mmCIF file of C-alpha atoms in Angstrom:
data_model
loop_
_atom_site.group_PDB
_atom_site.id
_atom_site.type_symbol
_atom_site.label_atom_id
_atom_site.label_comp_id
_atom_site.label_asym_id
_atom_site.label_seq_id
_atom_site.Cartn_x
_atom_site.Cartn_y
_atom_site.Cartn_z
ATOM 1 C CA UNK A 1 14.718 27.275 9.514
ATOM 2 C CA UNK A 2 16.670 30.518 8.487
ATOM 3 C CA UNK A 3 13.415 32.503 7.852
ATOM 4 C CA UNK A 4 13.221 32.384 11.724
ATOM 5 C CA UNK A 5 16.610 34.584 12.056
ATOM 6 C CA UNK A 6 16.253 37.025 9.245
ATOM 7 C CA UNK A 7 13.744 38.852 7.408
ATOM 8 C CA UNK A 8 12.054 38.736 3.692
ATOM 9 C CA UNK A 9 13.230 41.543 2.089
ATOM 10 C CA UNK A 10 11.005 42.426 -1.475
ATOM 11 C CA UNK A 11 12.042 44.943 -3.968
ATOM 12 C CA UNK A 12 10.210 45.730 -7.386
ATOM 13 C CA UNK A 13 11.646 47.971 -9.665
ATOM 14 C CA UNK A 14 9.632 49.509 -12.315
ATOM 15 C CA UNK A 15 11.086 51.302 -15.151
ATOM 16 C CA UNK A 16 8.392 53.645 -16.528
ATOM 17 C CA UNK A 17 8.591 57.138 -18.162
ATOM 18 C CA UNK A 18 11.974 57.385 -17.942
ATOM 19 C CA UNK A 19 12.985 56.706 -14.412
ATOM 20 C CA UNK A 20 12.343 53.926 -11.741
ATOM 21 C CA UNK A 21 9.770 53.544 -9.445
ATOM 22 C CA UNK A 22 11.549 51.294 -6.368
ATOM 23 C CA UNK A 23 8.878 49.504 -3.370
ATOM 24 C CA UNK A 24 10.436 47.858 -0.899
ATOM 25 C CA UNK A 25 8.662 45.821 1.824
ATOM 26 C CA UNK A 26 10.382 44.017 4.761
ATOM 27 C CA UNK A 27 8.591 40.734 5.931
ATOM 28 C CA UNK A 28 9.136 38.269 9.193
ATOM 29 C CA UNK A 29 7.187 35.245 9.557
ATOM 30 C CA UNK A 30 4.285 36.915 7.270
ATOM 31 C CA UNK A 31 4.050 40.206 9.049
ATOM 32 C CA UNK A 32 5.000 43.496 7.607
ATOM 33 C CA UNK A 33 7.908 45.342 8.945
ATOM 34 C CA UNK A 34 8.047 48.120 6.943
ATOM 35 C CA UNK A 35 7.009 49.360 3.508
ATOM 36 C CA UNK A 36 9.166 52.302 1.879
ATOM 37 C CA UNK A 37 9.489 53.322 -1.386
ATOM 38 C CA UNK A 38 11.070 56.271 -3.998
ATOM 39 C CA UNK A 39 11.133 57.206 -7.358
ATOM 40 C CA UNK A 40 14.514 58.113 -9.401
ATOM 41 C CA UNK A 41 14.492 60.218 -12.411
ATOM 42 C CA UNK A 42 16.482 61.180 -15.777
ATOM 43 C CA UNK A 43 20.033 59.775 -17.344
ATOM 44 C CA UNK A 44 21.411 58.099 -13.539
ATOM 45 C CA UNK A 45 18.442 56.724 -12.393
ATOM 46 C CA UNK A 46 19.646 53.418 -12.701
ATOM 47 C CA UNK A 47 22.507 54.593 -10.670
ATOM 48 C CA UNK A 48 20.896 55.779 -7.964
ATOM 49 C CA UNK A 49 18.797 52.742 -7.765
ATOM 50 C CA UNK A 50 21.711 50.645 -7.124
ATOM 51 C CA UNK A 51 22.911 52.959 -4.709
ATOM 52 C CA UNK A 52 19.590 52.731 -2.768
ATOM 53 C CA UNK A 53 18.825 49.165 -2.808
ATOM 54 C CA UNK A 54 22.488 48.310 -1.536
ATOM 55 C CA UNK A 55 21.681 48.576 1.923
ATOM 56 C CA UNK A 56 18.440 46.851 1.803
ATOM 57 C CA UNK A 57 20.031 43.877 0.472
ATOM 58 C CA UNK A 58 22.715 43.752 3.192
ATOM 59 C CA UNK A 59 20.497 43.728 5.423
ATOM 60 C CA UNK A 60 19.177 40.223 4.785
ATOM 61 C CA UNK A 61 20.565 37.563 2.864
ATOM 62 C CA UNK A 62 17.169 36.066 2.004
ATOM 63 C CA UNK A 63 16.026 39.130 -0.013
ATOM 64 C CA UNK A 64 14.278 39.241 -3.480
ATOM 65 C CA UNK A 65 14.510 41.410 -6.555
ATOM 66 C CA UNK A 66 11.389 42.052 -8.791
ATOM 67 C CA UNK A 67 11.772 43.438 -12.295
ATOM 68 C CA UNK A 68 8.433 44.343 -14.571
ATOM 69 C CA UNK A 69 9.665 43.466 -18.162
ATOM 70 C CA UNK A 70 10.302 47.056 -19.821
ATOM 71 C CA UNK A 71 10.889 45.603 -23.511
ATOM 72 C CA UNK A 72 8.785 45.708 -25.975
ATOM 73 C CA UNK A 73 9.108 42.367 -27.733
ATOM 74 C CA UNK A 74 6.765 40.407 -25.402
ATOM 75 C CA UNK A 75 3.411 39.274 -25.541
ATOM 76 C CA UNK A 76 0.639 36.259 -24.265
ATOM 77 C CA UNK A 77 -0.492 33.548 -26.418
ATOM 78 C CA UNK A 78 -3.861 31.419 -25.712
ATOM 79 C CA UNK A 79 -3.079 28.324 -24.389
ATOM 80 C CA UNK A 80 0.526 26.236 -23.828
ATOM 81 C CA UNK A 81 0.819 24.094 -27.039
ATOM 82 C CA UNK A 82 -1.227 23.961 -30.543
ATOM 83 C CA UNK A 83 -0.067 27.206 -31.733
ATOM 84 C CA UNK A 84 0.164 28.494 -35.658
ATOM 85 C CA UNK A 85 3.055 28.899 -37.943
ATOM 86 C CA UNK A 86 2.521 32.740 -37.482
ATOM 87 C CA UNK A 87 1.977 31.893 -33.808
ATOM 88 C CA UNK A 88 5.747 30.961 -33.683
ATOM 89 C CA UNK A 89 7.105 32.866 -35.988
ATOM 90 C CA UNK A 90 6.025 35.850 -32.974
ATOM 91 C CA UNK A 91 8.071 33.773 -30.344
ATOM 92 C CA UNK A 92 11.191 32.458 -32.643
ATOM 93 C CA UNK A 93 13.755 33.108 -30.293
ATOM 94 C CA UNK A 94 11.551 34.195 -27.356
ATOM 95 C CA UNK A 95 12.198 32.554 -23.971
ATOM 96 C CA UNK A 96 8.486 30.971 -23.151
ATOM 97 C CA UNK A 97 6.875 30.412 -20.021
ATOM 98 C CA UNK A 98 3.724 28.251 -19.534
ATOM 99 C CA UNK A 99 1.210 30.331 -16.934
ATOM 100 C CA UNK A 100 -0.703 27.613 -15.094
ATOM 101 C CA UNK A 101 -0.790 25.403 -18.030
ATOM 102 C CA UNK A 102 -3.386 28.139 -19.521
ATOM 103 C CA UNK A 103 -1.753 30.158 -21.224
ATOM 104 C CA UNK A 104 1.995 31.507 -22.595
ATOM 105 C CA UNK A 105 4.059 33.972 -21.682
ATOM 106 C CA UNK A 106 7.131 35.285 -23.998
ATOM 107 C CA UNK A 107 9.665 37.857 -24.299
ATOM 108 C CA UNK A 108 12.804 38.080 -26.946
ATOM 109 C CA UNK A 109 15.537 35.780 -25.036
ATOM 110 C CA UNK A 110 18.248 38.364 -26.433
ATOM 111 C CA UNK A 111 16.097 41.412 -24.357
ATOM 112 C CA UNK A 112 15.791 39.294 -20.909
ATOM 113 C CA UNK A 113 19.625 38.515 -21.400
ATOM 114 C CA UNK A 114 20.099 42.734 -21.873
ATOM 115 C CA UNK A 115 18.107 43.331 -18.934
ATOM 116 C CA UNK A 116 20.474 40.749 -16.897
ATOM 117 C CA UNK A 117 23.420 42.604 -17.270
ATOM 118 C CA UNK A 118 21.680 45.875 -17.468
ATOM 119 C CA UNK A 119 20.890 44.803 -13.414
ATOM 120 C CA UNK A 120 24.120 42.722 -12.576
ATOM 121 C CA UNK A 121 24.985 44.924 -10.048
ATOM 122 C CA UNK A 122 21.616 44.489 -8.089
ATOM 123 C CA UNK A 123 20.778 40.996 -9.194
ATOM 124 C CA UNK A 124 17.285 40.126 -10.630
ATOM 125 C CA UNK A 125 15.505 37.176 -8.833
ATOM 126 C CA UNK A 126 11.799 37.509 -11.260
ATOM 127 C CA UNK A 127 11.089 39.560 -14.241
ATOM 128 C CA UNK A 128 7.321 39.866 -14.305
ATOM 129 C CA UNK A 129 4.988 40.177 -17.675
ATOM 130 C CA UNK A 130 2.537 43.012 -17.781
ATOM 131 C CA UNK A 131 0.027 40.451 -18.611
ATOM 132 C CA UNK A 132 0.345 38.451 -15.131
ATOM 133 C CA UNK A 133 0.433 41.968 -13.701
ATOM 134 C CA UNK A 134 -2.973 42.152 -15.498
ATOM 135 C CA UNK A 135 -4.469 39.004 -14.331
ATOM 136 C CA UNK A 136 -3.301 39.468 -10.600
ATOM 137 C CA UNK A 137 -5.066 42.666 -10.584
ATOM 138 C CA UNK A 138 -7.976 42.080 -11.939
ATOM 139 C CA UNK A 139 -8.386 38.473 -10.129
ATOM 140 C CA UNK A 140 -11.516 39.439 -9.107
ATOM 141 C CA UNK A 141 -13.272 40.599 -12.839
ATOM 142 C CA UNK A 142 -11.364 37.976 -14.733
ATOM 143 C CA UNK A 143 -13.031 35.023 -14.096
ATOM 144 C CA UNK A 144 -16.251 36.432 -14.815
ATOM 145 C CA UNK A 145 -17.363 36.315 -18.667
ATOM 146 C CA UNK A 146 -16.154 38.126 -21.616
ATOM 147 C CA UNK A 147 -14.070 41.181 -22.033
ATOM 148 C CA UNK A 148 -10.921 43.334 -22.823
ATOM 149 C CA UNK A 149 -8.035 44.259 -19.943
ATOM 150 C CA UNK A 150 -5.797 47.018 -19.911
ATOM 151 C CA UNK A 151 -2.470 48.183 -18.576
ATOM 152 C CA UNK A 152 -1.965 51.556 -19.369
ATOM 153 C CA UNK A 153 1.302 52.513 -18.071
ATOM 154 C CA UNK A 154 3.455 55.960 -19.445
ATOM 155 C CA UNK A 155 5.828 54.133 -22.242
ATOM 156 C CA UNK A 156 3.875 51.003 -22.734
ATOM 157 C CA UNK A 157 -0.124 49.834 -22.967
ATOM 158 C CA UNK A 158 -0.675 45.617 -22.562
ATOM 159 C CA UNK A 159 -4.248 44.856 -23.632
ATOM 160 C CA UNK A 160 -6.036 40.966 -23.034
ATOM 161 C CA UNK A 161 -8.892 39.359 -23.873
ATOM 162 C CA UNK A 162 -10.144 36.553 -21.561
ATOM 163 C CA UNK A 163 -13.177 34.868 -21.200
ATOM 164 C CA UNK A 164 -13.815 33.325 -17.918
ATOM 165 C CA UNK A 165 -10.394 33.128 -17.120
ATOM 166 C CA UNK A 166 -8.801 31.956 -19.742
ATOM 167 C CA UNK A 167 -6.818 34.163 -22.518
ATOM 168 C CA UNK A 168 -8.293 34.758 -25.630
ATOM 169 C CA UNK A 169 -6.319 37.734 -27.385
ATOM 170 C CA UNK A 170 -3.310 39.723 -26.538
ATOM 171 C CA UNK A 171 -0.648 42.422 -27.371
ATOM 172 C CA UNK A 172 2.071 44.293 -25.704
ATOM 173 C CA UNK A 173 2.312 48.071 -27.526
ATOM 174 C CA UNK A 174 5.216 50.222 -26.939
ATOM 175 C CA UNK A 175 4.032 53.832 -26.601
ATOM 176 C CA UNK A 176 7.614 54.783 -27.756
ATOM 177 C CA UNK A 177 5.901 53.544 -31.514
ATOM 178 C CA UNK A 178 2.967 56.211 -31.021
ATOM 179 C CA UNK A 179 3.435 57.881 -34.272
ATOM 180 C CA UNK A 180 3.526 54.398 -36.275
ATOM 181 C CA UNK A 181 -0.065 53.735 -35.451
ATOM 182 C CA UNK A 182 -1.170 54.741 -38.674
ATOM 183 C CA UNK A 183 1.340 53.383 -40.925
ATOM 184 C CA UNK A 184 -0.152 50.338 -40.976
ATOM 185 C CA UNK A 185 -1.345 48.803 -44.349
ATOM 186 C CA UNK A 186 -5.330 48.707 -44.691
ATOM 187 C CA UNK A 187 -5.517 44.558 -45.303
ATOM 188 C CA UNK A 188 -4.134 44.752 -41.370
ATOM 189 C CA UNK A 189 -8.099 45.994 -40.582
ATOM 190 C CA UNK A 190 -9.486 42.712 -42.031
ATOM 191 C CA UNK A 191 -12.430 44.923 -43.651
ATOM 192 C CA UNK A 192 -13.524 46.377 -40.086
ATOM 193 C CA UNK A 193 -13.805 50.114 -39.869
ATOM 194 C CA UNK A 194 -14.963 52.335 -37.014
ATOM 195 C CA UNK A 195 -15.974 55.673 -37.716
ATOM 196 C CA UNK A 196 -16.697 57.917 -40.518
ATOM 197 C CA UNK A 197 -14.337 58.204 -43.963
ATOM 198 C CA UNK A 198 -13.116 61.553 -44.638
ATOM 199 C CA UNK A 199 -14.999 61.709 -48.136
ATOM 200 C CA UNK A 200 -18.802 61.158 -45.425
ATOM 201 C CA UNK A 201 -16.765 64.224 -43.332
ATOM 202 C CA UNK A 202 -16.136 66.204 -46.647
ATOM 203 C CA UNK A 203 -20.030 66.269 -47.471
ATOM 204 C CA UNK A 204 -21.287 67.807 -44.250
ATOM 205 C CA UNK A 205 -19.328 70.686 -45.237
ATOM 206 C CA UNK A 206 -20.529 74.102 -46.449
ATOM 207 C CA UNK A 207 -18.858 75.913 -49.045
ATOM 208 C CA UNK A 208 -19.542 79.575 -49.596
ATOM 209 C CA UNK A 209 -19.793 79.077 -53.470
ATOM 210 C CA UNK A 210 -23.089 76.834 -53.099
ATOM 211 C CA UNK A 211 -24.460 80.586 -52.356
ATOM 212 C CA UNK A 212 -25.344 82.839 -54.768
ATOM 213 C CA UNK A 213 -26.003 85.930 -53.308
ATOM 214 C CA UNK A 214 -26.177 86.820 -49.909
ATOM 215 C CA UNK A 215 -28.842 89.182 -50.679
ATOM 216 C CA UNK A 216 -31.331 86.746 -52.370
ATOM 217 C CA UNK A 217 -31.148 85.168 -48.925
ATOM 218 C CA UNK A 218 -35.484 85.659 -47.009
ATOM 219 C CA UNK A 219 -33.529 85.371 -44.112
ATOM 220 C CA UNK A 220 -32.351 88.752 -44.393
ATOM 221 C CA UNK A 221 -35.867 90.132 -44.891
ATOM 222 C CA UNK A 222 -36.662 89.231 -41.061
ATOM 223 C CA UNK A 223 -33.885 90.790 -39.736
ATOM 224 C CA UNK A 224 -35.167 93.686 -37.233
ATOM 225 C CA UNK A 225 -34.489 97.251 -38.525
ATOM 226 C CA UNK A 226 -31.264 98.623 -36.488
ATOM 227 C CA UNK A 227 -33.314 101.958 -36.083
ATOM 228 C CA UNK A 228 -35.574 100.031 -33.464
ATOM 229 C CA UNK A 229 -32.721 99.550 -31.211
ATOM 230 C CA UNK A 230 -32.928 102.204 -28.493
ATOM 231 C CA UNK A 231 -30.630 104.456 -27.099
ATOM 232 C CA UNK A 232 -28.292 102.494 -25.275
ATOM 233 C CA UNK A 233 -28.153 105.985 -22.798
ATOM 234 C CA UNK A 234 -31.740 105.748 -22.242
ATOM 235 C CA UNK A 235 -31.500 102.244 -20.449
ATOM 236 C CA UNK A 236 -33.203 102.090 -17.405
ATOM 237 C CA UNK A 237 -31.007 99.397 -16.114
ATOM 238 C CA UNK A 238 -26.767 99.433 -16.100
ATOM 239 C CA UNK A 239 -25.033 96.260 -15.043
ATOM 240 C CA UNK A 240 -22.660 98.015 -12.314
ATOM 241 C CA UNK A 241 -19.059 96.387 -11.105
ATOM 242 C CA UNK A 242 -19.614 94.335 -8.525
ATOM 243 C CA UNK A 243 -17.265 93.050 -5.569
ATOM 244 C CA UNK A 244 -17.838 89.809 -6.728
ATOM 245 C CA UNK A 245 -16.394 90.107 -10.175
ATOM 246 C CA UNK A 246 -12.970 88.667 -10.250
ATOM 247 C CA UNK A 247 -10.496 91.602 -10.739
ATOM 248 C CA UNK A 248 -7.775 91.152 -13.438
ATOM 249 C CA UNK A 249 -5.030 89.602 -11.106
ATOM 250 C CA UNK A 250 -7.532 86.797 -9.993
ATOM 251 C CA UNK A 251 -8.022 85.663 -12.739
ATOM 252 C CA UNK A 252 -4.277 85.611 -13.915
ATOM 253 C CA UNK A 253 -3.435 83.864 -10.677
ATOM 254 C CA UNK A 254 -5.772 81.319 -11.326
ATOM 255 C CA UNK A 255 -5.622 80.874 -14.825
ATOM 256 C CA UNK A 256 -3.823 77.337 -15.743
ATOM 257 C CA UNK A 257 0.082 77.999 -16.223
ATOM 258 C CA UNK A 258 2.168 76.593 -18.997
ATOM 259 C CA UNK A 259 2.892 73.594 -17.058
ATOM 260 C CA UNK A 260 -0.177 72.824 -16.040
ATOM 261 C CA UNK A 261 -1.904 73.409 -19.318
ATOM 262 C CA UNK A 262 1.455 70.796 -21.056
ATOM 263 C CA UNK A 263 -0.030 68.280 -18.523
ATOM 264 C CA UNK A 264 -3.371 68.293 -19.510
ATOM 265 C CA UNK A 265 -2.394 68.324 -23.120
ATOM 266 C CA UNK A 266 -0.252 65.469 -22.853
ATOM 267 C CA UNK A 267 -2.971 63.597 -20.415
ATOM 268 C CA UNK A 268 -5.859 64.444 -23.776
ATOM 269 C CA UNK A 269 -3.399 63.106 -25.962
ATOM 270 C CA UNK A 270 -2.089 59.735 -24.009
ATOM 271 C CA UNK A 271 -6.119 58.636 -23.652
ATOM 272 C CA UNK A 272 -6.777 59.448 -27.139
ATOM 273 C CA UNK A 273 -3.362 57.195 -28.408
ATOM 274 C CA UNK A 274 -4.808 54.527 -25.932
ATOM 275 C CA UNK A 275 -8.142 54.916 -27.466
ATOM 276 C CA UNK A 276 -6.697 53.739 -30.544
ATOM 277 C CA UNK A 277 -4.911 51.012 -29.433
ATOM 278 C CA UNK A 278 -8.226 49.345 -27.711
ATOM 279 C CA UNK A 279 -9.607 50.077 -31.252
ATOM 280 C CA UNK A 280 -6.914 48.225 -33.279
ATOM 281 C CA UNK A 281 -6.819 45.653 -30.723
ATOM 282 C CA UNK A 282 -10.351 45.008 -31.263
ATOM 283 C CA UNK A 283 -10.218 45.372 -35.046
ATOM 284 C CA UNK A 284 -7.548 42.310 -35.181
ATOM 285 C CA UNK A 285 -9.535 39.842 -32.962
ATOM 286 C CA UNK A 286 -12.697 40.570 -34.727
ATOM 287 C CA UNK A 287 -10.717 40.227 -38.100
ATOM 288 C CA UNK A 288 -9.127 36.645 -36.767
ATOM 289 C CA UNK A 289 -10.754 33.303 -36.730
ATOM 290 C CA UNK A 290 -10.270 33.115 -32.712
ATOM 291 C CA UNK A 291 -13.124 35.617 -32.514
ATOM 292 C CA UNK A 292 -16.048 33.002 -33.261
ATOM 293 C CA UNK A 293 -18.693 35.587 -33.468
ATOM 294 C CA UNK A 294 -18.043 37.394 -29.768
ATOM 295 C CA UNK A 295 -17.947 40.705 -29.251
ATOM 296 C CA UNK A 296 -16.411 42.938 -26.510
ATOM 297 C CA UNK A 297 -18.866 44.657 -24.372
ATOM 298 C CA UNK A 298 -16.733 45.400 -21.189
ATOM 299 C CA UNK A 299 -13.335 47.041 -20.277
ATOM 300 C CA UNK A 300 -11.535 47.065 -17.838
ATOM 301 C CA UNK A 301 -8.561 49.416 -17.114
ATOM 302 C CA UNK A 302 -5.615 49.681 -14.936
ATOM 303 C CA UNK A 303 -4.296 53.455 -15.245
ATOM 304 C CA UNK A 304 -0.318 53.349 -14.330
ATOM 305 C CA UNK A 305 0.067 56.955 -15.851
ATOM 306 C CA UNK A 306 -2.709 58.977 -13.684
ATOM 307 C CA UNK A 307 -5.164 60.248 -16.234
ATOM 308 C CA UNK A 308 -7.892 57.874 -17.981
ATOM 309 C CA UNK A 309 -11.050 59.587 -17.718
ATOM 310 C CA UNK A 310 -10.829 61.133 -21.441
ATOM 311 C CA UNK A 311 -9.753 57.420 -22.824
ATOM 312 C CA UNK A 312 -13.520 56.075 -20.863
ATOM 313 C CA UNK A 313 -15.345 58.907 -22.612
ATOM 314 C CA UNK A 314 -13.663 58.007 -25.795
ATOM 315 C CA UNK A 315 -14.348 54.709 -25.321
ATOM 316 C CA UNK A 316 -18.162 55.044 -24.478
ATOM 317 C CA UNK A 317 -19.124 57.646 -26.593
ATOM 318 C CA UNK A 318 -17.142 56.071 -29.620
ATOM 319 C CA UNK A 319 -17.275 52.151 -29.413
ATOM 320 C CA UNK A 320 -20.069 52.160 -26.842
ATOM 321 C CA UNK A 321 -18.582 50.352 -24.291
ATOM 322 C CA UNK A 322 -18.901 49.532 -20.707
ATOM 323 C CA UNK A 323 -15.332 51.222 -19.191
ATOM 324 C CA UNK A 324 -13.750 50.162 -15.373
ATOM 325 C CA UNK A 325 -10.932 52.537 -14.820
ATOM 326 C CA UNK A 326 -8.754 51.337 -11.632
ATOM 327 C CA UNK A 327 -5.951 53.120 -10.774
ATOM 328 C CA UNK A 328 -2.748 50.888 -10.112
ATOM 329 C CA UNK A 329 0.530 51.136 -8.284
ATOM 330 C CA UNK A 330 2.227 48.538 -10.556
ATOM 331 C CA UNK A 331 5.162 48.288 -7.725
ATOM 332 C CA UNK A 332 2.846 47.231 -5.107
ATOM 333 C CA UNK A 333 1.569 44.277 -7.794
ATOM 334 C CA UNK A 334 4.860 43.613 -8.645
ATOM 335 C CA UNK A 335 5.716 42.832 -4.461
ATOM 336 C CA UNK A 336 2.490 40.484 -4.852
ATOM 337 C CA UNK A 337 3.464 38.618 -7.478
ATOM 338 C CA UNK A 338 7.266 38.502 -5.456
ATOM 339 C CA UNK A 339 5.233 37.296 -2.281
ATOM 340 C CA UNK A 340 3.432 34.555 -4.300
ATOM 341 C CA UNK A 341 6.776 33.183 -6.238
ATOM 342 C CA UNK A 342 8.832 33.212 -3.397
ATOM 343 C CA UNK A 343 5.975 31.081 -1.249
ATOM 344 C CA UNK A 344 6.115 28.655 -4.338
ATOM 345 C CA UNK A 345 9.984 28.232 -4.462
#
C-alpha cells in the first residue's frame, strides 16, 4: 500500500580503481523516473558519496542500497552441499549463501562485517558477488553449453566455468596481487604447461661465435659491386616536397602524448595480466578431478575497465579460443540485481 505514495529509490555503489562509481534510479509503480549517476575519485571518495546519496535517501523512505563486494576473499563453489575438506577449508569462516539451490556463494564474514561499518553512515541493504553479477549478465550465453566467464573490472578479475547453467569452476583474483602471479610453486600447474620453456627459446637463438669468419661467408660473393651504383646527381627522377607531407609541427601535434601513450601501456599490460589469469584458471580445472575430460572452447568477457581487445588477441592467438568481449556498466547490473531482490522481499 505505501509503494502507491512514494517512490523506489535504487542506489549501487561500486568501488573500483580507487574511487566509486554511484547509479541511482528512481522507480513508481515500475516506471522509471529518473536515472542519474557520478563517479568520485581519490582519498574522500567515500566522503563525498555519503554526501551525495543523503538527499536521495530523504527523499523516500522505501529506498535501497546496493554494494558490489570489493574484497578479495570471496569466491563460488559448485553446488550447495557435498563439498571437500579443502572445499571448506576455502570458506572456514566465510558467511555462505546458497544461489538457487545451484550453487554457493561466500565471502570472509570478518570482510562483510568491515564493509558494514565502512558504510554505516549510508546503510547497505545487498552486497552483491561478482559472480551473480556474472550470471545476470550473461543470462542469455549461460545456459547454453560449455565455457569460461569473465569479469574484468580495474582492481579485481572473477572468472566461472558453467556448463548449461550450472557452475563448474570458479575464482575471485585481486589485481592488487598482480606481481604474485608467478610466485606460485610448479606442483600448483598439475603437469599442464602452455607455451614454450625458455631452454626451446634459448635454441632459436644465434650467436655470433657459431661464425667463423665473416669473409668465408658465399653470401658476400653476390653482393653487387658499389662501383655500379650511379651517380646519385645523374638521377633522372627527385622525389620533391610535397604539400601533402606532414610538416614537423603536424606531426608533433598529433603524435601520442605522455598520457596517452601511459594509457595504452597500462591498457597492453592489464589484458596481458588477465591473459594469465584465464590461463591459470584453466590450468587448475584441467589439473582437478571436476574437469572429467572437458575442455574450454568459448569465452566470454565482461570488460569493466574499457580495454579488452589485446586480452581476445592473446587469447586466440595463444590458447586458440573463441573470445565474446561485452562491455559492462557493473552499476547498471548492480540496480538489476537491486530490482530483482527487492521484488522478492
Amino acid at each position: 500500500m505505501i509503494e502507491r505514495f512514494y517512490r523506489k529509490i535504487f542506489i549501487a555503489i561500486v568501488h573500483d580503481g580507487g574511487g566509486h562509481d554511484v547509479r541511482v534510479v528512481a522507480q513508481k509503480q515500475k516506471k522509471v523516473l529518473y536515472k542519474e549517476g557520478k563517479r568520485f575519485e581519490g582519498d574522500s571518495s567515500l566522503g563525498d558519496v555519503r554526501s551525495y546519496v543523503r538527499k536521495y535517501l530523504e527523499e523516500s523512505p522505501l529506498h535501497y542500497v546496493a554494494l558490489l563486494n570489493p574484497q578479495p576473499k570471496q569466491g563460488a563453489l559448485p553446488e550447495c552441499s557435498h563439498h571437500t575438506v579443502e572445499d571448506m577449508e576455502d570458506i572456514a569462516g566465510a558467511k555462505t549463501l546458497c544461489r538457487d539451490g545451484k550453487w554457493l556463494l561466500y565471502s570472509s564474514l570478518r570482510e562483510l562485517d568491515a564493509l558494514q561499518v565502512e558504510y554505516k553512515n549510508i546503510g547497505l541493504d545487498f552486497i552483491f558477488s561478482p559472480f551473480s553479477i556474472l550470471e545476470h549478465f550473461f543470462a542469455d550465453k549461460i545456459h547454453g553449453g560449455f565455457a569460461l566467464y569473465a569479469l574484468a573490472q580495474k582492481d579485481s578479475f572473477s572468472v566461472a566455468i558453467f556448463e548449461n547453467g550450472k557452475l563448474e569452476y570458479a575464482h575471485h583474483y585481486s589485481t592488487h596481487e598482480k606481481h604474485a602471479i608467478g610466485s606460485e610453486e610448479e606442483s600448483d600447474t598439475g603437469g599442464f604447461a602452455v607455451g614454450i620453456s625458455e631452454e626451446e627459446e634459448a635454441d632459436k637463438s644465434i650467436s655470433l661465435e657459431d661464425i667463423e669468419s665473416l669473409d668465408d661467408l658465399d653470401i658476400l660473393d653476390e653482393l653487387d659491386d658499389l662501383s655500379n651504383i650511379e651517380d646519385l646527381d645523374s638521377l633522372d627522377e627527385i622525389v620533391e616536397f610535397s604539400e601533402d607531407t606532414p610538416t614537423f609541427e603536424e606531426k608533433r601535434l598529433n603524435a601520442p602524448h605522455g598520457d596517452d601513450i601511459k594509457r595504452q601501456m597500462d591498457r597492453f599490460n592489464n589484458d596481458y595480466y588477465r591473459f594469465e589469469l584465464i590461463q591459470r584458471t584453466l590450468i587448475r580445472f584441467y589439473a582437478g578431478a571436476h574437469c572429467r575430460n572437458r575442455f574450454v572452447e568459448t569465452v566470454y568477457i565482461a570488460d569493466a575497465y574499457g580495454s579488452g581487445s589485446e586480452l581476445k588477441r592473446y587469447l586466440e592467438e595463444e590458447l586458440f579460443l573463441n573470445v565474446l568481449i561485452r562491455r559492462i556498466d557493473v552499476a547498471d547490473e548492480v540496480i538489476a540485481l537491486s530490482m530483482l531482490e527487492e521484488g522478492a522481499l
